[in-house]
XYZ file of C-alpha atoms in Angstrom:
383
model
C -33.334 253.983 -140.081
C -34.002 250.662 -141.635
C -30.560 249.895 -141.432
C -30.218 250.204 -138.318
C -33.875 248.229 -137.678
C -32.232 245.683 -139.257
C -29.490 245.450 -136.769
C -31.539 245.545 -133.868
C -33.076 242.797 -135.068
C -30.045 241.162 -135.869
C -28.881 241.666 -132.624
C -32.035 240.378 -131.080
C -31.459 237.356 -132.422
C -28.008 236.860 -131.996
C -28.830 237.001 -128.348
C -31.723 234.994 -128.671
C -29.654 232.172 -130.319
C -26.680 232.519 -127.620
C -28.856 231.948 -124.629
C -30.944 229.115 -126.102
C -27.068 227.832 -127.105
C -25.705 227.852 -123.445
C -27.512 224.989 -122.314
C -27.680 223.189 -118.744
C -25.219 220.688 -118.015
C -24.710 217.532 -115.672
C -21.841 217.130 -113.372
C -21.018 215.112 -110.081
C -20.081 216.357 -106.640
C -16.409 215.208 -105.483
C -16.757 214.691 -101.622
C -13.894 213.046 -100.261
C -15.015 211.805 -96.707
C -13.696 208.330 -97.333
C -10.504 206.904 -96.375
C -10.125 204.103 -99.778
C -10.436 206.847 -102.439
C -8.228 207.021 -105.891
C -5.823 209.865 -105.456
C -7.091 212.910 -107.351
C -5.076 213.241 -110.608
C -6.650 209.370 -110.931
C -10.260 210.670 -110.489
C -9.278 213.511 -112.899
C -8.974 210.997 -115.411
C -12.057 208.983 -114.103
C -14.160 212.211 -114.873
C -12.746 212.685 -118.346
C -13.073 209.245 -119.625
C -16.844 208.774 -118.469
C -17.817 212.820 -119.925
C -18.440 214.430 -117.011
C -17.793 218.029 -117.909
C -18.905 220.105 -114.595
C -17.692 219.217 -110.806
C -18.249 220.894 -107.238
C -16.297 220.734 -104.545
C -16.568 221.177 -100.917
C -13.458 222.807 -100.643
C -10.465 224.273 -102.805
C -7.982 221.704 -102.383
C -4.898 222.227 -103.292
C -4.020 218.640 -104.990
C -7.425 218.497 -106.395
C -7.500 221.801 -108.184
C -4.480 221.053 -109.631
C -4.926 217.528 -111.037
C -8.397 219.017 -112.541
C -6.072 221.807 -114.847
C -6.086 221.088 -118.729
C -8.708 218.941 -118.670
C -11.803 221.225 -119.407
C -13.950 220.277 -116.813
C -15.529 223.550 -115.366
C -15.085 223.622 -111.213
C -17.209 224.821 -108.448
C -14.839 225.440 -105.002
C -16.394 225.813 -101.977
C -15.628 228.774 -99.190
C -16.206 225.975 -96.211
C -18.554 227.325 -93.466
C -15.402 227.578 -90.818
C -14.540 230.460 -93.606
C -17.847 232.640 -93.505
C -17.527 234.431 -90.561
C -14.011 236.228 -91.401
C -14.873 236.396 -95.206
C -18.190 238.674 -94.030
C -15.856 240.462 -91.582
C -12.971 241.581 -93.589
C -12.506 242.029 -97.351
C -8.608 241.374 -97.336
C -9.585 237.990 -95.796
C -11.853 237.187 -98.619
C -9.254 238.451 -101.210
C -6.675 236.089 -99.909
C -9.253 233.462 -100.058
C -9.941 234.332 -103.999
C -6.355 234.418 -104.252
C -4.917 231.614 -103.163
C -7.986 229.293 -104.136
C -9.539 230.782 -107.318
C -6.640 232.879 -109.263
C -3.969 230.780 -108.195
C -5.296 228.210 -110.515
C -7.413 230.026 -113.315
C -7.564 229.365 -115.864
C -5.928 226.447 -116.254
C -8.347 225.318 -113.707
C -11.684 226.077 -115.233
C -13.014 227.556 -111.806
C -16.500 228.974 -112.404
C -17.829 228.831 -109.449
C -17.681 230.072 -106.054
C -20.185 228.532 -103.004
C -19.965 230.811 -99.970
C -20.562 227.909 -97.341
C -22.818 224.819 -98.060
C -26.561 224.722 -95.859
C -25.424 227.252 -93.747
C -29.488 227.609 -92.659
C -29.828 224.220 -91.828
C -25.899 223.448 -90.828
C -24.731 226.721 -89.425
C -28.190 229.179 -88.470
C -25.654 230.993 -86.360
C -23.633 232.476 -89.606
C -27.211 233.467 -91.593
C -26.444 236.947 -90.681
C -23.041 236.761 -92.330
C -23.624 234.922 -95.185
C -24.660 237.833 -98.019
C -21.895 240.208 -96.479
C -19.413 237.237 -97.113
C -20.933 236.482 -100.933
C -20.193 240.371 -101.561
C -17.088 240.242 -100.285
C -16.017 237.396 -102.528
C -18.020 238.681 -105.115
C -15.295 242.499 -104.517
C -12.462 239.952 -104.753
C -13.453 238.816 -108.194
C -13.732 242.002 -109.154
C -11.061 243.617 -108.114
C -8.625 240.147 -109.605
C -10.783 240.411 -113.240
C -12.364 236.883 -112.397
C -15.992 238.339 -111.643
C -17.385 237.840 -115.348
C -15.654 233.997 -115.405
C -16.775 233.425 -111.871
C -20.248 233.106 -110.102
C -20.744 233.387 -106.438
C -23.834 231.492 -105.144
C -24.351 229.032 -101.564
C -26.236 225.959 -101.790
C -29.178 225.799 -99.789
C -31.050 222.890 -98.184
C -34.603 222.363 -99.358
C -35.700 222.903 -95.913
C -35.450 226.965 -96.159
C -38.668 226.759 -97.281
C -42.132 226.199 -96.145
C -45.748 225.366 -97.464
C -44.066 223.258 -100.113
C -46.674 220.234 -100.780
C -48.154 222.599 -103.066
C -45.253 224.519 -105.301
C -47.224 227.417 -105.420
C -47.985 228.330 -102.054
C -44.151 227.685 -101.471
C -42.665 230.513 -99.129
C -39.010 230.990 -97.456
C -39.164 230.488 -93.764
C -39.974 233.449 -91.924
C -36.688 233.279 -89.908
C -34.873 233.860 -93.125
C -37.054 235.246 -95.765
C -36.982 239.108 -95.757
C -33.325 239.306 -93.513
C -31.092 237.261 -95.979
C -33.018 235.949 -99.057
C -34.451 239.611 -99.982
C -30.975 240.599 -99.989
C -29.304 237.716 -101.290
C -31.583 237.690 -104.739
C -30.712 241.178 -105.396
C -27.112 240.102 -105.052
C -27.754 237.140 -107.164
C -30.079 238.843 -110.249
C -26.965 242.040 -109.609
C -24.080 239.882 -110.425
C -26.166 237.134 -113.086
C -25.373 234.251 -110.816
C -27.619 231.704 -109.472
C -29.607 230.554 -106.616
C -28.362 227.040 -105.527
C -31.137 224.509 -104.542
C -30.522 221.021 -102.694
C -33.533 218.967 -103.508
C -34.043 215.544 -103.119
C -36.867 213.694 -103.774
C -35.613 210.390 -102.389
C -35.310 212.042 -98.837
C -39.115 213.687 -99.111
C -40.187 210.137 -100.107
C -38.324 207.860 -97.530
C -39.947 210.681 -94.681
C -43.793 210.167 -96.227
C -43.507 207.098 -98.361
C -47.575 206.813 -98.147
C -48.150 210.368 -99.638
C -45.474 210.354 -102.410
C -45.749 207.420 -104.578
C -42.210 205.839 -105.761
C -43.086 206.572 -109.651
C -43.555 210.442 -108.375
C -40.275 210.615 -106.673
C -38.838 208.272 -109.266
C -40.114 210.881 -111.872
C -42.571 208.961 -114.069
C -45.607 209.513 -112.406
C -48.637 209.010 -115.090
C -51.487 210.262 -113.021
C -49.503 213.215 -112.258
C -50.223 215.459 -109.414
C -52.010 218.884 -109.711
C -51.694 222.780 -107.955
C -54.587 223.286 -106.504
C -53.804 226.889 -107.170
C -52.914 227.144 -111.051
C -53.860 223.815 -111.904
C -50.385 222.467 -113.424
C -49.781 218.500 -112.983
C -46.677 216.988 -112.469
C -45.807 214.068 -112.810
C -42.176 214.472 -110.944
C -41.378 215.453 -107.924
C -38.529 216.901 -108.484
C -40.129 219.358 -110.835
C -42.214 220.285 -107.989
C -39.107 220.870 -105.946
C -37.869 222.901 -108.411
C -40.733 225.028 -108.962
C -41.460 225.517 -105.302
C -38.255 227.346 -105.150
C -39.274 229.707 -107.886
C -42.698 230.400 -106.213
C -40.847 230.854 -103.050
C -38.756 233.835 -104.845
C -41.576 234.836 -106.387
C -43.969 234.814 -103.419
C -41.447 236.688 -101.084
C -42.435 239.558 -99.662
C -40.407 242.407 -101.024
C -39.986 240.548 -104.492
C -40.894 243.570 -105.724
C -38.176 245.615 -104.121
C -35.762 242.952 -104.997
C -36.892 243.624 -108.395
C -36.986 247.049 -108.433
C -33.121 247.195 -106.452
C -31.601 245.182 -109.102
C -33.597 247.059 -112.530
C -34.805 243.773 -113.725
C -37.552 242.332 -113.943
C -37.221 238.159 -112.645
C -35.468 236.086 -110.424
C -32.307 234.499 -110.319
C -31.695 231.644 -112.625
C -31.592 228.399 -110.739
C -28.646 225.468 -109.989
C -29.179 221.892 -108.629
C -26.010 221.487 -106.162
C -26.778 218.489 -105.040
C -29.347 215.410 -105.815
C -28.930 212.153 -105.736
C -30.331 208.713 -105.073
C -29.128 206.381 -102.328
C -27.818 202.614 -103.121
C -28.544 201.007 -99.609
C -28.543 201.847 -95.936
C -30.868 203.449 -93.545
C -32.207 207.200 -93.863
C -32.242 207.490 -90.119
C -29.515 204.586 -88.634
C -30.852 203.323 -85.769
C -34.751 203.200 -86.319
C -36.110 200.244 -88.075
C -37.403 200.459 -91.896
C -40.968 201.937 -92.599
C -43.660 200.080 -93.823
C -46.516 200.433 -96.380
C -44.859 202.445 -99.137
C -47.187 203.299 -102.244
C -45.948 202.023 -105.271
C -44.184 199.317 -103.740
C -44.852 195.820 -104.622
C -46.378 194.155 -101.932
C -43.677 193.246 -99.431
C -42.505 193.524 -95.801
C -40.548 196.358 -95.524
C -39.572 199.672 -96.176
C -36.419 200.665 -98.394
C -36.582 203.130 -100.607
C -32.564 203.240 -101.003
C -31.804 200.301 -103.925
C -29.721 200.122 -106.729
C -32.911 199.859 -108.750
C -34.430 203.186 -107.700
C -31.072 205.225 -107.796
C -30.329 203.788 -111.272
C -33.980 204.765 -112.367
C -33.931 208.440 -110.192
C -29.962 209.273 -111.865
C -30.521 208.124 -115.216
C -33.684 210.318 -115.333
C -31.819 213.218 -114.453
C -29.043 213.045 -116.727
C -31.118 211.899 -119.672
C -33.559 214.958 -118.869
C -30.862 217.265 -118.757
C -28.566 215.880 -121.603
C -31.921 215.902 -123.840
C -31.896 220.416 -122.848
C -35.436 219.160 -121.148
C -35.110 220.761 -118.051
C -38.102 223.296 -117.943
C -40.921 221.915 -115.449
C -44.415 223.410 -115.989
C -43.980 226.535 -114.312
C -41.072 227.271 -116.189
C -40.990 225.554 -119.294
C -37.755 227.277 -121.060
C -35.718 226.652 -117.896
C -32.124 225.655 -118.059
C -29.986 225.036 -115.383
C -26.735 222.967 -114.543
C -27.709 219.707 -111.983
C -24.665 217.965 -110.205
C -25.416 213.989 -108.834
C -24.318 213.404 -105.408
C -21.927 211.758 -105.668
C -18.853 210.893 -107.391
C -17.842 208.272 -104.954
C -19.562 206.004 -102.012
C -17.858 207.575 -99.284
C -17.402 205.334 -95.949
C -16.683 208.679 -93.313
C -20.341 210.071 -94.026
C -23.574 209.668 -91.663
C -23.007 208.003 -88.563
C -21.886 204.398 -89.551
C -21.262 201.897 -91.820
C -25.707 201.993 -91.897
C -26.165 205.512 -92.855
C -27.685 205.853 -96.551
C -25.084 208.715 -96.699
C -21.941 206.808 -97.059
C -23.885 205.179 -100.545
C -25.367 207.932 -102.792
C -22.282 206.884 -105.209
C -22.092 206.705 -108.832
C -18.756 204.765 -108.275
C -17.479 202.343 -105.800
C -13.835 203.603 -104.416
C -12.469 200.885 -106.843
C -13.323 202.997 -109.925
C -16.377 200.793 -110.985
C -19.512 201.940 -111.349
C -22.343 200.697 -108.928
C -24.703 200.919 -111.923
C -25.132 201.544 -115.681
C -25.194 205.630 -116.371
C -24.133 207.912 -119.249
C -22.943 211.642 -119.352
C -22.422 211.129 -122.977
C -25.789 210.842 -123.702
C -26.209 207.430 -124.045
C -30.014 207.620 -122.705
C -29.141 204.213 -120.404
C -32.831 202.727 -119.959
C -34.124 202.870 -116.647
């Protein structure tokens, strides 16, 4: 009996140990709208040499995959929206798909990740019917190929799937969406220990209400901090508050509980950053001139949140946070979770023009060099 007491606890702490070990890590996102990028096997090496260990795609390409094999760098492919419809239709569609874009290159391609579609709420609202049945049947083609404890099935959503979210706490899916695809898209997610995928960005919920949301907020280092009015947490980032309004949004759902109760646990998904960034230059919306009177601003005459300055400062304070395993916010303190920068490159086919702060949310210039100072190594580059 003590014996095996003594295991348990063994046990218990074995587990305990490997959880705490699997830490969150920091990639990029690899779009390639642009027209003057380095061919892929040269970006393979790009990604190597600066210690970027995690990537996401918005496709499976062929060359990419490929020039990304042997180099350790763990892959997320995309299943592009165009897809979705016949992947929720037929199950021998989305077992070619696995096939030819996820075995065909695993493991020598480190593929662990699978996004069904990217925004398909806020890019596609006609396919949020089909967008579980199509993460199930991907998720059957993993399982049925051996790939399903290697690979995680997930879709990133836009921050705008959810509501009431000045306040993280009162934070709630939309109705349009809440109990017909998120109630049964976090039982798939807690069923198969994958993820929900967030898009937040704090530079886009500043630049739309710069005299709300101070720059040091957005920015991250806000002293004074902002507090719930409902559980009386301050934080001093907004992008903590982004974060934890999407757990109080799963947590507020109605039918939590069922989701709960469907899945025999006892929490919600883990969560993944698929996208945030900071943009360099440009206009949010081309076309309409630059707001004006921006807290935290020094005193000037107009509006532009996108610099060099600011996306240095936003970047650096994400990889730092995350390299230094401090990515709990104050709802969730012991949180880890993997955050990928948008983007890799400045790519000049985004937006709608050479004006659109789109086309420069880069980490590099097409020319390899970087458009500011940055480290994945964990070089904590002051900002």
């Amino acid at each position: 009996m003590a014996l095996s007491g003594m295991l348990t606890i063994l046990l218990g702490a074995l587990l305990l140990f490997f959880s705490y070990a699997e830490a969150g890590e920091v990639g990029v996102t690899y779009g390639r709208l642009a027209d003057n990028l380095p061919d892929p096997e040269t970006v393979s090496q790009l990604l190597v040499d600066n210690g970027i260990t995690i990537v996401r795609l918005y496709d499976a390409d062929e060359a990419v995959l490929t020039a990304l094999a042997n180099t350790g760098i763990k892959v997320t492919v995309m299943m592009r929206n165009e897809e979705l419809a016949a992947a929720a239709a037929s199950r021998s569609y989305a077992l070619q798909w696995v096939q030819c874009n996820v075995s065909a290159y695993y493991p020598d391609t480190l593929i662990n990740g699978v996004a069904v579609g990217n925004e398909v709420f806020k890019e596609a609202p006609e396919l949020n019917s089909q967008l579980v049945p199509a993460m199930n049947n991907v998720q059957l083609a993993l399982e049925e190929l051996g790939l399903a404890g290697a690979v995680k099935v997930s879709t990133p959503i836009a921050f705008t799937a959810l509501k009431d979210t000045s306040v993280p706490s009162s934070a709630r899916f939309r109705d349009d969406i809440a109990q017909s695809v998120m109630v049964p898209m976090l039982q798939f997610l807690v069923r198969t220990g994958s993820y929900l995928s967030m898009n937040p960005y704090p530079f886009f919920a500043y630049a739309e209400d710069p005299q709300n949301i101070h720059l040091d907020y957005a920015l991250g280092n806000y002293k004074p901090g902002v507090r719930d009015r409902n559980t009386g947490l301050v934080y001093h980032s907004l992008l903590d508050a982004m974060i934890d309004a999407t757990y109080y949004a799963m947590e507020n759902l109605t039918g939590s509980l069922n989701v709960m109760q469907a899945t025999g646990g006892g929490s919600t998904p883990d969560t993944e950053l698929s996208e945030n960034g900071w943009g360099t230059k440009g206009q949010v919306k081309p076309g309409k001139p630059p707001r004006k009177g921006s807290r935290g601003l020094q005193a000037g005459n107009g509006f532009q949140p996108a610099t060099v300055a600011n996306a240095k400062a936003y970047n650096n304070y994400v990889i730092n946070r995350v390299l230094s395993c401090k990515t709990g916010t104050p709802h969730r303190p012991n949180a880890d979770m993997n955050i990928f920068i948008f983007a890799l490159f400045n790519e000049n086919r985004k937006g709608q023009g050479p004006n659109d702060v789109e086309q420069y949310f880069g980490l590099f210039y097409p020319n390899m060099t970087k458009v500011y100072d940055f480290d994945f190594r964990g070089g904590n580059v002051g900002f």
